[in-house]
Amino acid sequence: MKTSKKDISSKLAGLLVQIHKGKNRSVLRREACRLLSRLRPHDIAKAEHRLLKSGFSSEQIQQLCAAFVLMGVMEAGKADIVRRLPDSHVLRKVAAEHDLFRCFLAELEEVAEEILQQSSLSPASPELMRLSHILEHLQGMAEHIAREDDVIFPMLKKQGWESLCRSVEKEHLYLQIAVEDLLKLRMSFPNLSFRVFQNQLRSLARYIGPAMREHLFREEYVLFALALTASGDSSVWESIKAVCRDIDYCGVHL
Ligand SMILES: [Fe+2]
Ligand SMILES: [Fe+2]
Ligand SMILES: [Fe+2]
């Protein structure tokens, strides 16, 4: 017998509670996989509403939804669904930019470590030149974020993926502030004691690396994987691509 839309959202709410209890993970993974392919965007919002009414916090619910999506996507063997898209798909470009960001994050951590090993540094040192180059590329993230905030997320929200979009878009603000702070720190190198420069560099690099990696993971393996896997309107990606092409975003450089 065909499961009604109402049944899917109540089944999802029940499954989220089971995931919270944490028992029989292999059974839960299979059930997550089965539900994922039948899910309509509004089912998540309805299930979230049920859990809110039964006393779960919004943060708990967002974590449970993300865990549900990850379990379902992994069980379905679709964890790399974004990677398997054709190069012409708008999300392939988004994921390719994510890969570049990951490379620059690794470089940032390397160069920060090298600077922390020094007892002094000249303003023209190769380490500071490298830091400037990495920063130029991390600033390129502004257009990547604008593409997500202005085009991709609003269209996915219109499809019903409201709360999952909200959970990743608020991270954009913190990440951009941290990159701006790193840029300000780099510019003020001549005016700061080397020790102060090192301490601030250490804190910023230790925040930006893990926070940005987690953000990229959540976008690719939860939000985008879900929007691509669940039965939704595939023409939405064509509309997103058309708007992005008109605005001509590029997340690789300024
Ligand atoms: Fe470059
Ligand atoms: Fe993002
Ligand atoms: Fe992104």
XYZ file of N, CA and C in Angstrom, residues 15-149:
405
model
N 11.198 8.240 13.541
C 12.573 7.803 13.283
C 13.584 8.750 13.951
N 13.289 10.051 13.923
C 14.198 11.023 14.562
C 14.301 10.730 16.067
N 13.178 10.365 16.661
C 13.200 10.033 18.097
C 14.037 8.765 18.326
N 13.884 7.783 17.436
C 14.676 6.548 17.551
C 16.168 6.847 17.390
N 16.484 7.752 16.457
C 17.899 8.114 16.256
C 18.428 8.774 17.536
N 17.577 9.588 18.169
C 17.955 10.242 19.428
C 18.253 9.180 20.492
N 17.451 8.103 20.517
C 17.666 7.037 21.512
C 18.911 6.220 21.177
N 19.230 6.176 19.871
C 20.512 5.593 19.455
C 20.581 4.082 19.420
N 19.438 3.379 19.394
C 19.515 1.906 19.379
C 19.359 1.374 17.948
N 19.801 0.153 17.716
C 19.643 -0.534 16.419
C 20.019 0.339 15.225
N 21.241 0.809 15.236
C 21.641 1.756 14.187
C 21.514 1.199 12.781
N 21.785 -0.116 12.619
C 21.715 -0.646 11.243
C 20.267 -0.658 10.743
N 19.317 -0.951 11.649
C 17.897 -0.914 11.266
C 17.510 0.543 10.955
N 17.979 1.465 11.796
C 17.647 2.885 11.602
C 18.202 3.402 10.272
N 19.409 2.935 9.933
C 20.011 3.379 8.660
C 19.167 2.918 7.476
N 18.708 1.669 7.539
C 17.871 1.151 6.439
C 16.564 1.926 6.336
N 15.984 2.211 7.508
C 14.709 2.949 7.529
C 14.931 4.384 7.012
N 16.058 4.992 7.395
C 16.373 6.357 6.928
C 16.498 6.360 5.402
N 17.164 5.344 4.881
C 17.365 5.224 3.440
C 16.019 5.088 2.715
N 15.137 4.282 3.278
C 13.832 4.036 2.675
C 12.988 5.323 2.668
N 13.022 6.036 3.804
C 12.220 7.264 3.912
C 12.765 8.386 3.018
N 14.076 8.419 2.935
C 14.730 9.511 2.195
C 14.238 9.606 0.747
N 14.059 8.443 0.122
C 13.678 8.465 -1.291
C 12.210 8.863 -1.487
N 11.401 8.796 -0.400
C 9.981 9.162 -0.522
C 9.692 10.552 0.008
N 10.707 11.139 0.610
C 10.513 12.398 1.332
C 10.151 13.554 0.411
N 9.169 14.328 0.828
C 8.855 15.594 0.154
C 9.396 16.695 1.058
N 9.819 17.829 0.472
C 10.443 18.872 1.294
C 9.682 19.206 2.582
N 8.370 19.356 2.514
C 7.644 19.810 3.710
C 7.558 18.745 4.801
N 7.890 17.479 4.459
C 7.839 16.434 5.485
C 8.810 16.734 6.621
N 9.986 17.279 6.271
C 10.972 17.569 7.314
C 10.425 18.650 8.252
N 9.861 19.734 7.668
C 9.319 20.816 8.494
C 8.222 20.279 9.424
N 7.361 19.411 8.883
C 6.271 18.876 9.709
C 6.823 17.999 10.838
N 7.812 17.165 10.501
C 8.401 16.291 11.521
C 9.091 17.137 12.593
N 9.760 18.197 12.158
C 10.443 19.084 13.117
C 9.427 19.700 14.073
N 8.300 20.099 13.513
C 7.262 20.725 14.317
C 6.763 19.757 15.401
N 6.573 18.495 15.011
C 6.129 17.486 15.992
C 7.143 17.352 17.133
N 8.431 17.314 16.752
C 9.461 17.142 17.783
C 9.559 18.363 18.697
N 9.387 19.557 18.095
C 9.407 20.785 18.908
C 8.306 20.719 19.960
N 7.126 20.266 19.511
C 5.976 20.197 20.433
C 6.218 19.172 21.542
N 7.038 18.134 21.226
C 7.271 17.143 22.290
C 8.519 17.454 23.116
N 9.043 18.690 22.976
C 10.057 19.144 23.930
C 11.502 19.137 23.453
N 11.762 18.741 22.205
C 13.145 18.795 21.704
C 13.502 20.252 21.384
N 14.777 20.627 21.560
C 15.197 21.989 21.204
C 15.457 22.047 19.698
N 15.443 23.273 19.122
C 15.695 23.386 17.676
C 17.074 22.854 17.312
N 18.073 23.084 18.197
C 19.427 22.584 17.905
C 19.440 21.058 17.856
N 18.766 20.441 18.836
C 18.689 18.959 18.855
C 18.032 18.455 17.572
N 16.955 19.142 17.172
C 16.210 18.705 15.990
C 17.069 18.845 14.736
N 17.802 19.970 14.642
C 18.662 20.149 13.464
C 19.731 19.057 13.409
N 20.283 18.714 14.589
C 21.303 17.660 14.610
C 20.703 16.313 14.228
N 19.496 16.035 14.735
C 18.849 14.759 14.420
C 18.502 14.669 12.931
N 18.034 15.801 12.361
C 17.712 15.803 10.925
C 18.979 15.571 10.106
N 20.064 16.239 10.510
C 21.321 16.066 9.777
C 21.786 14.614 9.893
N 21.646 14.017 11.096
C 22.052 12.615 11.289
C 21.182 11.693 10.432
N 19.883 11.977 10.391
C 18.964 11.170 9.576
C 19.377 11.213 8.099
N 19.632 12.438 7.599
C 20.002 12.579 6.182
C 21.307 11.831 5.909
N 22.295 12.027 6.798
C 23.583 11.352 6.599
C 23.422 9.829 6.579
N 22.651 9.307 7.527
C 22.439 7.851 7.589
C 21.787 7.352 6.301
N 20.761 8.078 5.862
C 20.036 7.661 4.664
C 20.891 7.737 3.412
N 21.625 8.843 3.294
C 22.466 9.062 2.111
C 23.594 8.024 2.058
N 24.188 7.739 3.219
C 25.289 6.757 3.291
C 24.760 5.362 2.951
N 23.631 5.000 3.556
C 23.055 3.667 3.333
C 22.705 3.469 1.856
N 22.256 4.559 1.211
C 21.871 4.470 -0.205
C 23.101 4.502 -1.123
N 24.287 4.636 -0.520
C 25.522 4.714 -1.324
C 25.593 6.001 -2.113
N 24.959 7.054 -1.582
C 24.928 8.316 -2.319
C 25.702 9.423 -1.607
N 26.622 9.030 -0.714
C 27.365 10.039 0.040
C 28.105 10.980 -0.907
N 28.525 10.429 -2.061
C 29.298 11.258 -2.989
C 28.434 11.732 -4.169
N 27.158 11.862 -3.937
C 26.236 12.212 -5.034
C 26.623 13.534 -5.715
N 27.092 14.511 -4.918
C 27.476 15.803 -5.498
C 28.690 15.625 -6.418
N 29.592 14.709 -5.989
C 30.823 14.461 -6.768
C 30.510 13.748 -8.085
N 29.405 13.030 -8.131
C 29.091 12.262 -9.338
C 28.260 13.039 -10.345
N 27.967 14.302 -10.025
C 27.177 15.110 -10.957
C 28.011 15.459 -12.182
N 27.375 15.703 -13.320
C 28.161 16.132 -14.485
C 28.793 17.514 -14.225
N 29.899 17.790 -14.911
C 30.601 19.062 -14.692
C 29.726 20.273 -15.000
N 28.684 20.069 -15.778
C 27.815 21.186 -16.154
C 26.807 21.540 -15.048
N 26.711 20.696 -14.007
C 25.737 20.962 -12.940
C 26.274 22.056 -12.016
N 25.368 22.954 -11.597
C 25.794 24.085 -10.763
C 26.452 23.605 -9.457
N 25.997 22.477 -8.913
C 26.584 22.008 -7.655
C 27.962 21.374 -7.835
N 28.313 20.988 -9.060
C 29.679 20.478 -9.296
C 30.667 21.628 -9.119
N 30.257 22.804 -9.631
C 31.121 23.983 -9.503
C 31.244 24.379 -8.026
N 30.110 24.333 -7.337
C 30.106 24.657 -5.907
C 31.049 23.699 -5.163
N 30.954 22.386 -5.464
C 31.788 21.396 -4.779
C 33.261 21.548 -5.167
N 33.512 21.930 -6.439
C 34.905 22.130 -6.865
C 35.508 23.307 -6.082
N 34.710 24.348 -5.865
C 35.187 25.478 -5.056
C 35.422 25.030 -3.608
N 34.546 24.160 -3.099
C 34.760 23.629 -1.745
C 36.121 22.932 -1.658
N 36.451 22.157 -2.700
C 37.744 21.453 -2.698
C 38.904 22.436 -2.649
N 38.770 23.514 -3.446
C 39.837 24.525 -3.428
C 39.952 25.169 -2.046
N 38.796 25.471 -1.429
C 38.842 26.048 -0.074
C 39.562 25.096 0.881
N 39.266 23.796 0.742
C 39.918 22.822 1.632
C 41.441 22.856 1.443
N 41.879 22.991 0.173
C 43.326 23.075 -0.090
C 43.905 24.330 0.563
N 43.196 25.468 0.436
C 43.726 26.708 1.022
C 43.680 26.669 2.548
N 42.702 25.945 3.107
C 42.664 25.801 4.575
C 43.884 25.014 5.049
N 44.222 23.955 4.290
C 45.396 23.149 4.652
C 46.653 24.014 4.571
N 46.719 24.856 3.514
C 47.880 25.750 3.368
C 47.929 26.775 4.485
N 46.743 27.278 4.870
C 46.690 28.259 5.955
C 47.244 27.641 7.240
N 46.826 26.402 7.517
C 47.291 25.741 8.739
C 48.803 25.505 8.681
N 49.304 25.141 7.478
C 50.759 24.913 7.325
C 51.539 26.192 7.555
N 51.098 27.269 6.884
C 51.874 28.509 6.972
C 51.757 29.108 8.375
N 50.596 28.946 9.016
C 50.438 29.454 10.385
C 51.420 28.717 11.302
N 51.529 27.400 11.105
C 52.446 26.602 11.914
C 53.894 27.068 11.701
N 54.247 27.331 10.428
C 55.607 27.791 10.127
C 55.872 29.134 10.810
N 54.891 30.039 10.773
C 55.074 31.364 11.381
C 55.188 31.228 12.907
N 54.441 30.274 13.464
C 54.487 30.090 14.923
C 55.845 29.540 15.386
N 56.571 28.882 14.458
C 57.891 28.330 14.804
C 58.981 29.405 14.817
N 58.720 30.553 14.174
C 59.753 31.585 14.016
C 59.878 32.439 15.286
N 61.070 33.060 15.428
C 61.204 34.006 16.552
C 61.015 35.440 16.061
N 61.179 35.642 14.751
C 60.861 36.952 14.153
C 60.650 36.721 12.655
N 60.107 37.746 11.989
C 59.783 37.586 10.563
C 59.895 38.947 9.894
N 60.514 38.985 8.702
C 60.576 40.278 7.997
C 59.261 40.480 7.244
N 58.855 41.745 7.023
C 57.580 42.007 6.326
C 57.550 41.410 4.923
N 58.747 41.154 4.317
C 58.764 40.602 2.958
C 59.030 39.100 2.958
N 58.844 38.443 4.103
C 59.164 37.002 4.181
C 58.233 36.171 3.298
N 58.751 35.027 2.791
C 57.897 34.152 1.958
C 56.659 33.692 2.713
N 56.766 33.504 4.039
C 55.606 33.030 4.817
C 54.462 34.053 4.751
N 54.813 35.347 4.892
C 53.754 36.369 4.855
C 53.190 36.534 3.447
N 54.056 36.345 2.425
C 53.556 36.411 1.033
C 52.549 35.269 0.794
N 52.916 34.089 1.326
C 52.007 32.938 1.171
C 50.689 33.188 1.880
N 50.781 33.772 3.082
C 49.561 34.061 3.835
C 48.674 35.030 3.040
N 49.297 36.028 2.398
C 48.507 36.989 1.606
C 47.821 36.291 0.439
N 48.548 35.383 -0.211
C 47.971 34.677 -1.360
C 46.779 33.809 -0.931
N 46.939 33.117 0.191
C 45.848 32.277 0.714
C 44.637 33.160 1.018
N 44.913 34.326 1.605
C 43.812 35.241 1.957
C 43.076 35.757 0.729
N 43.821 36.011 -0.346
C 43.153 36.458 -1.582
C 42.119 35.419 -2.012
N 42.518 34.143 -1.915
C 41.589 33.090 -2.333
C 40.450 32.911 -1.334
N 40.738 33.044 -0.041
C 39.651 32.906 0.946
C 38.657 34.055 0.806
N 39.141 35.221 0.346
C 38.206 36.327 0.092
C 37.305 36.018 -1.103
N 37.827 35.208 -2.011
C 37.022 34.772 -3.161
C 35.782 34.014 -2.700
N 35.847 33.536 -1.464
C 34.705 32.834 -0.868
C 33.470 33.741 -0.802
N 33.671 35.078 -0.821
C 32.525 35.998 -0.727
C 31.523 35.738 -1.855
N 32.022 35.507 -3.066
C 31.102 35.271 -4.193
C 30.470 33.886 -4.114
N 31.254 32.939 -3.572
C 30.719 31.583 -3.376
C 29.536 31.654 -2.405
N 29.740 32.386 -1.306
C 28.694 32.534 -0.286
C 27.512 33.315 -0.848
N 27.796 34.366 -1.637
C 26.710 35.164 -2.225
C 25.857 34.283 -3.143
N 26.517 33.400 -3.913
C 25.771 32.498 -4.809
C 24.827 31.604 -3.989
N 25.351 31.111 -2.835
C 24.506 30.246 -1.989
C 23.390 31.042 -1.313
N 23.762 32.198 -0.718
C 22.768 33.000 0.037
C 21.710 33.630 -0.865
